[in-house]
Amino acid sequence: MHLGRALSAVVAMIALMGCGGGESGEDPDGDDTTAPVELDVVLDAELGVGAPTGPDYPPDTSGLVAEYTVTNNADVAVLVVERRPAQITPTVDVPLPDTEESSWVYSDEAGTVLVTKEIFPTSRRSGTDSNTGTAYRAPAVRLEPGESVTGRAFALTPLRRIAPDADVFDVPGPSTLPTQATSWSFCVQVAPDPGESGAPTMADHTPDRQLLCSAGTDLPPGALTGGSR
């Protein structure tokens, strides 16, 4: 795999970032009632181009790759999203295997392509809450204070916009990838561990979800070949 220079996103005492979905401090009526919980959590990410791991993709598959470490420097346990949840992954023109590298692909309002691991907030349309009452969840890893986890994210090129149903979830940015995009970034969602029983998951109702994003780097040539999707 060819990786570019190391790109570190050091996020200390982080509040909710604007590059992705979080529901910190919002009540069901949309009123801000509490300030976001501040977390000392650090994302170090190295962005580049490479192949997915494992046998789930065809030979010679390549795409954007982020190899990253998340470190919990807070004094509370945190959850870190491990992968894109398979149950809400859309159907596109290529297979989207469910692996630990599975990621969303969309763009922010500034035109930067984001490769992310997160659970999006559910939508409210025209002032009406369209949440069906279903709890949507993404597999996650629990980090105790002082612990770290490493991970890898992959996005197949040419890039497709991979995002859940817009009638159910609020996904930031435009509904297609911008054809003139020149840069990309990796983001992963974290939150204080609410102490639910069972295997760790990040739910659409988990309080104080926050998105850690790396610094951006250039898209490789041909990453958007075939047009915006």
Tab-separated table of N, CA and C in Angstrom, residues 139-223:
chain	number	residue	atom	x	y	z
A	139	PRO	N	-21.581	-0.962	15.239
A	139	PRO	CA	-20.621	-1.651	16.103
A	139	PRO	C	-19.557	-0.678	16.607
A	140	ALA	N	-19.173	-0.842	17.838
A	140	ALA	CA	-18.230	0.096	18.450
A	140	ALA	C	-17.222	-0.655	19.320
A	141	VAL	N	-16.191	0.066	19.727
A	141	VAL	CA	-15.169	-0.426	20.649
A	141	VAL	C	-15.208	0.455	21.887
A	142	ARG	N	-15.129	-0.156	23.064
A	142	ARG	CA	-15.090	0.604	24.313
A	142	ARG	C	-13.638	0.813	24.735
A	143	LEU	N	-13.268	2.057	25.005
A	143	LEU	CA	-11.921	2.395	25.464
A	143	LEU	C	-12.001	2.940	26.887
A	144	GLU	N	-11.310	2.288	27.796
A	144	GLU	CA	-11.171	2.816	29.144
A	144	GLU	C	-10.149	3.962	29.130
A	145	PRO	N	-10.128	4.773	30.170
A	145	PRO	CA	-9.137	5.860	30.218
A	145	PRO	C	-7.718	5.334	30.002
A	146	GLY	N	-6.989	5.981	29.106
A	146	GLY	CA	-5.611	5.605	28.806
A	146	GLY	C	-5.466	4.566	27.708
A	147	GLU	N	-6.556	3.957	27.255
A	147	GLU	CA	-6.474	2.926	26.226
A	147	GLU	C	-6.528	3.518	24.821
A	148	SER	N	-6.001	2.743	23.861
A	148	SER	CA	-6.015	3.128	22.444
A	148	SER	C	-6.552	1.972	21.619
A	149	VAL	N	-7.037	2.300	20.420
A	149	VAL	CA	-7.449	1.289	19.458
A	149	VAL	C	-6.956	1.726	18.082
A	150	THR	N	-6.495	0.763	17.307
A	150	THR	CA	-6.094	1.044	15.935
A	150	THR	C	-7.162	0.505	14.990
A	151	GLY	N	-7.253	1.120	13.829
A	151	GLY	CA	-8.243	0.686	12.854
A	151	GLY	C	-7.838	1.080	11.453
A	152	ARG	N	-8.660	0.666	10.504
A	152	ARG	CA	-8.398	0.935	9.086
A	152	ARG	C	-9.734	1.206	8.411
A	153	ALA	N	-9.761	2.180	7.534
A	153	ALA	CA	-10.962	2.492	6.766
A	153	ALA	C	-10.626	2.414	5.285
A	154	PHE	N	-11.607	1.975	4.491
A	154	PHE	CA	-11.401	1.831	3.045
A	154	PHE	C	-12.595	2.396	2.299
A	155	ALA	N	-12.324	3.108	1.194
A	155	ALA	CA	-13.370	3.615	0.308
A	155	ALA	C	-12.972	3.309	-1.130
A	156	LEU	N	-13.771	2.496	-1.794
A	156	LEU	CA	-13.488	2.055	-3.153
A	156	LEU	C	-13.459	3.241	-4.114
A	157	THR	N	-12.475	3.249	-5.025
A	157	THR	CA	-12.445	4.228	-6.109
A	157	THR	C	-12.705	3.526	-7.437
A	158	PRO	N	-13.372	4.260	-8.386
A	158	PRO	CA	-13.899	5.614	-8.272
A	158	PRO	C	-14.915	5.716	-7.119
A	159	LEU	N	-14.904	6.873	-6.479
A	159	LEU	CA	-15.722	7.051	-5.299
A	159	LEU	C	-17.210	7.107	-5.642
A	160	ARG	N	-18.015	6.482	-4.813
A	160	ARG	CA	-19.458	6.619	-4.826
A	160	ARG	C	-19.872	7.264	-3.514
A	161	ARG	N	-20.946	8.030	-3.562
A	161	ARG	CA	-21.508	8.518	-2.307
A	161	ARG	C	-22.209	7.347	-1.635
A	162	ILE	N	-21.772	7.013	-0.434
A	162	ILE	CA	-22.348	5.905	0.323
A	162	ILE	C	-22.880	6.488	1.626
A	163	ALA	N	-24.183	6.616	1.694
A	163	ALA	CA	-24.841	7.219	2.853
A	163	ALA	C	-26.195	6.547	3.041
A	164	PRO	N	-26.722	6.548	4.268
A	164	PRO	CA	-28.009	5.878	4.514
A	164	PRO	C	-29.180	6.682	3.957
A	165	ASP	N	-30.352	6.112	4.058
A	165	ASP	CA	-31.582	6.683	3.522
A	165	ASP	C	-31.821	8.082	4.083
A	166	ALA	N	-31.917	9.070	3.177
A	166	ALA	CA	-32.102	10.453	3.610
A	166	ALA	C	-33.477	10.705	4.211
A	167	ASP	N	-34.432	9.802	3.993
A	167	ASP	CA	-35.740	9.937	4.628
A	167	ASP	C	-35.721	9.487	6.083
A	168	VAL	N	-34.658	8.823	6.478
A	168	VAL	CA	-34.547	8.327	7.847
A	168	VAL	C	-33.451	9.050	8.619
A	169	PHE	N	-32.356	9.384	7.933
A	169	PHE	CA	-31.188	9.948	8.614
A	169	PHE	C	-30.828	11.324	8.050
A	170	ASP	N	-30.280	12.168	8.912
A	170	ASP	CA	-29.739	13.457	8.500
A	170	ASP	C	-28.261	13.284	8.179
A	171	VAL	N	-27.917	13.379	6.898
A	171	VAL	CA	-26.531	13.279	6.451
A	171	VAL	C	-26.089	14.667	5.989
A	172	PRO	N	-25.003	15.199	6.518
A	172	PRO	CA	-24.572	16.541	6.119
A	172	PRO	C	-24.162	16.593	4.648
A	173	GLY	N	-24.160	17.806	4.111
A	173	GLY	CA	-23.612	18.025	2.779
A	173	GLY	C	-24.588	17.728	1.655
A	174	PRO	N	-24.117	17.888	0.411
A	174	PRO	CA	-24.971	17.686	-0.760
A	174	PRO	C	-25.309	16.216	-0.980
A	175	SER	N	-26.304	15.969	-1.831
A	175	SER	CA	-26.781	14.609	-2.080
A	175	SER	C	-25.921	13.854	-3.078
A	176	THR	N	-24.947	14.513	-3.696
A	176	THR	CA	-23.990	13.857	-4.586
A	176	THR	C	-22.594	14.330	-4.231
A	177	LEU	N	-21.582	13.552	-4.619
A	177	LEU	CA	-20.208	13.998	-4.415
A	177	LEU	C	-19.883	15.090	-5.430
A	178	PRO	N	-19.223	16.162	-5.002
A	178	PRO	CA	-18.887	17.232	-5.936
A	178	PRO	C	-17.843	16.773	-6.952
A	179	THR	N	-18.116	17.010	-8.221
A	179	THR	CA	-17.210	16.544	-9.268
A	179	THR	C	-15.866	17.254	-9.225
A	180	GLN	N	-15.826	18.429	-8.608
A	180	GLN	CA	-14.585	19.195	-8.542
A	180	GLN	C	-13.854	19.022	-7.206
A	181	ALA	N	-14.239	18.051	-6.414
A	181	ALA	CA	-13.573	17.835	-5.127
A	181	ALA	C	-12.096	17.522	-5.334
A	182	THR	N	-11.257	18.066	-4.478
A	182	THR	CA	-9.810	17.865	-4.603
A	182	THR	C	-9.177	17.278	-3.346
A	183	SER	N	-9.927	17.192	-2.247
A	183	SER	CA	-9.328	16.716	-0.999
A	183	SER	C	-10.296	15.802	-0.254
A	184	TRP	N	-9.720	15.024	0.673
A	184	TRP	CA	-10.541	14.143	1.492
A	184	TRP	C	-9.983	14.074	2.899
A	185	SER	N	-10.832	13.599	3.802
A	185	SER	CA	-10.474	13.486	5.210
A	185	SER	C	-11.140	12.242	5.782
A	186	PHE	N	-10.569	11.704	6.854
A	186	PHE	CA	-11.169	10.582	7.557
A	186	PHE	C	-11.720	11.060	8.891
A	187	CYS	N	-12.909	10.571	9.252
A	187	CYS	CA	-13.535	10.923	10.522
A	187	CYS	C	-14.058	9.676	11.218
A	188	VAL	N	-14.016	9.682	12.538
A	188	VAL	CA	-14.567	8.579	13.324
A	188	VAL	C	-15.329	9.172	14.504
A	189	GLN	N	-16.441	8.551	14.842
A	189	GLN	CA	-17.316	9.061	15.889
A	189	GLN	C	-16.974	8.454	17.244
A	190	VAL	N	-17.005	9.300	18.271
A	190	VAL	CA	-16.766	8.861	19.647
A	190	VAL	C	-17.857	9.447	20.532
A	191	ALA	N	-18.004	8.865	21.719
A	191	ALA	CA	-18.960	9.369	22.711
A	191	ALA	C	-18.610	8.795	24.061
A	192	PRO	N	-18.985	9.482	25.140
A	192	PRO	CA	-18.848	8.854	26.462
A	192	PRO	C	-19.660	7.560	26.504
A	193	ASP	N	-19.108	6.530	27.109
A	193	ASP	CA	-19.801	5.246	27.222
A	193	ASP	C	-21.005	5.402	28.160
A	194	PRO	N	-22.234	5.206	27.654
A	194	PRO	CA	-23.405	5.361	28.527
A	194	PRO	C	-23.637	4.165	29.446
A	195	GLY	N	-22.825	3.109	29.302
A	195	GLY	CA	-22.923	1.983	30.216
A	195	GLY	C	-24.021	0.994	29.902
A	196	GLU	N	-24.419	0.909	28.632
A	196	GLU	CA	-25.429	-0.072	28.256
A	196	GLU	C	-24.845	-1.480	28.337
A	197	SER	N	-25.694	-2.447	28.585
A	197	SER	CA	-25.248	-3.836	28.660
A	197	SER	C	-25.058	-4.404	27.261
A	198	GLY	N	-24.332	-5.506	27.172
A	198	GLY	CA	-24.115	-6.162	25.894
A	198	GLY	C	-22.886	-5.648	25.176
A	199	ALA	N	-22.732	-6.114	23.933
A	199	ALA	CA	-21.587	-5.698	23.124
A	199	ALA	C	-21.650	-4.204	22.869
A	200	PRO	N	-20.492	-3.521	22.837
A	200	PRO	CA	-20.504	-2.071	22.636
A	200	PRO	C	-21.083	-1.696	21.273
A	201	THR	N	-22.003	-0.733	21.275
A	201	THR	CA	-22.543	-0.164	20.048
A	201	THR	C	-22.762	1.331	20.257
A	202	MET	N	-22.700	2.062	19.138
A	202	MET	CA	-23.064	3.478	19.149
A	202	MET	C	-24.455	3.580	18.549
A	203	ALA	N	-25.403	4.115	19.314
A	203	ALA	CA	-26.784	4.215	18.851
A	203	ALA	C	-27.091	5.620	18.363
A	204	ASP	N	-28.186	5.742	17.595
A	204	ASP	CA	-28.582	7.062	17.126
A	204	ASP	C	-29.049	7.964	18.268
A	205	HIS	N	-29.252	7.380	19.447
A	205	HIS	CA	-29.654	8.172	20.606
A	205	HIS	C	-28.536	8.278	21.658
A	206	THR	N	-27.349	7.737	21.377
A	206	THR	CA	-26.253	7.837	22.346
A	206	THR	C	-25.924	9.307	22.591
A	207	PRO	N	-25.926	9.763	23.841
A	207	PRO	CA	-25.681	11.184	24.097
A	207	PRO	C	-24.251	11.604	23.749
A	208	ASP	N	-24.129	12.868	23.362
A	208	ASP	CA	-22.833	13.519	23.185
A	208	ASP	C	-21.935	12.828	22.166
A	209	ARG	N	-22.528	12.341	21.078
A	209	ARG	CA	-21.728	11.791	19.993
A	209	ARG	C	-20.946	12.922	19.340
A	210	GLN	N	-19.679	12.659	19.063
A	210	GLN	CA	-18.795	13.676	18.509
A	210	GLN	C	-17.934	13.058	17.420
A	211	LEU	N	-17.632	13.827	16.389
A	211	LEU	CA	-16.889	13.317	15.248
A	211	LEU	C	-15.480	13.894	15.256
A	212	LEU	N	-14.475	13.004	15.307
A	212	LEU	CA	-13.078	13.406	15.195
A	212	LEU	C	-12.661	13.279	13.738
A	213	CYS	N	-12.084	14.327	13.174
A	213	CYS	CA	-11.691	14.326	11.765
A	213	CYS	C	-10.209	14.618	11.614
A	214	SER	N	-9.564	13.909	10.701
A	214	SER	CA	-8.160	14.151	10.403
A	214	SER	C	-8.015	15.432	9.593
A	215	ALA	N	-6.803	15.897	9.469
A	215	ALA	CA	-6.509	16.927	8.481
A	215	ALA	C	-6.744	16.352	7.094
A	216	GLY	N	-7.040	17.211	6.139
A	216	GLY	CA	-7.314	16.752	4.788
A	216	GLY	C	-6.046	16.500	3.995
A	217	THR	N	-6.201	15.711	2.937
A	217	THR	CA	-5.101	15.484	1.998
A	217	THR	C	-5.698	15.424	0.592
A	218	ASP	N	-4.843	15.519	-0.423
A	218	ASP	CA	-5.320	15.553	-1.807
A	218	ASP	C	-5.932	14.216	-2.218
A	219	LEU	N	-7.004	14.302	-3.001
A	219	LEU	CA	-7.532	13.098	-3.637
A	219	LEU	C	-6.563	12.633	-4.714
A	220	PRO	N	-6.374	11.324	-4.870
A	220	PRO	CA	-5.485	10.841	-5.929
A	220	PRO	C	-6.118	11.054	-7.305
A	221	PRO	N	-5.317	11.094	-8.358
A	221	PRO	CA	-5.869	11.223	-9.712
A	221	PRO	C	-6.871	10.115	-10.012
A	222	GLY	N	-7.984	10.491	-10.633
A	222	GLY	CA	-8.976	9.502	-11.017
A	222	GLY	C	-9.913	9.061	-9.917
A	223	ALA	N	-9.812	9.648	-8.720
A	223	ALA	CA	-10.650	9.192	-7.609
A	223	ALA	C	-12.130	9.402	-7.876
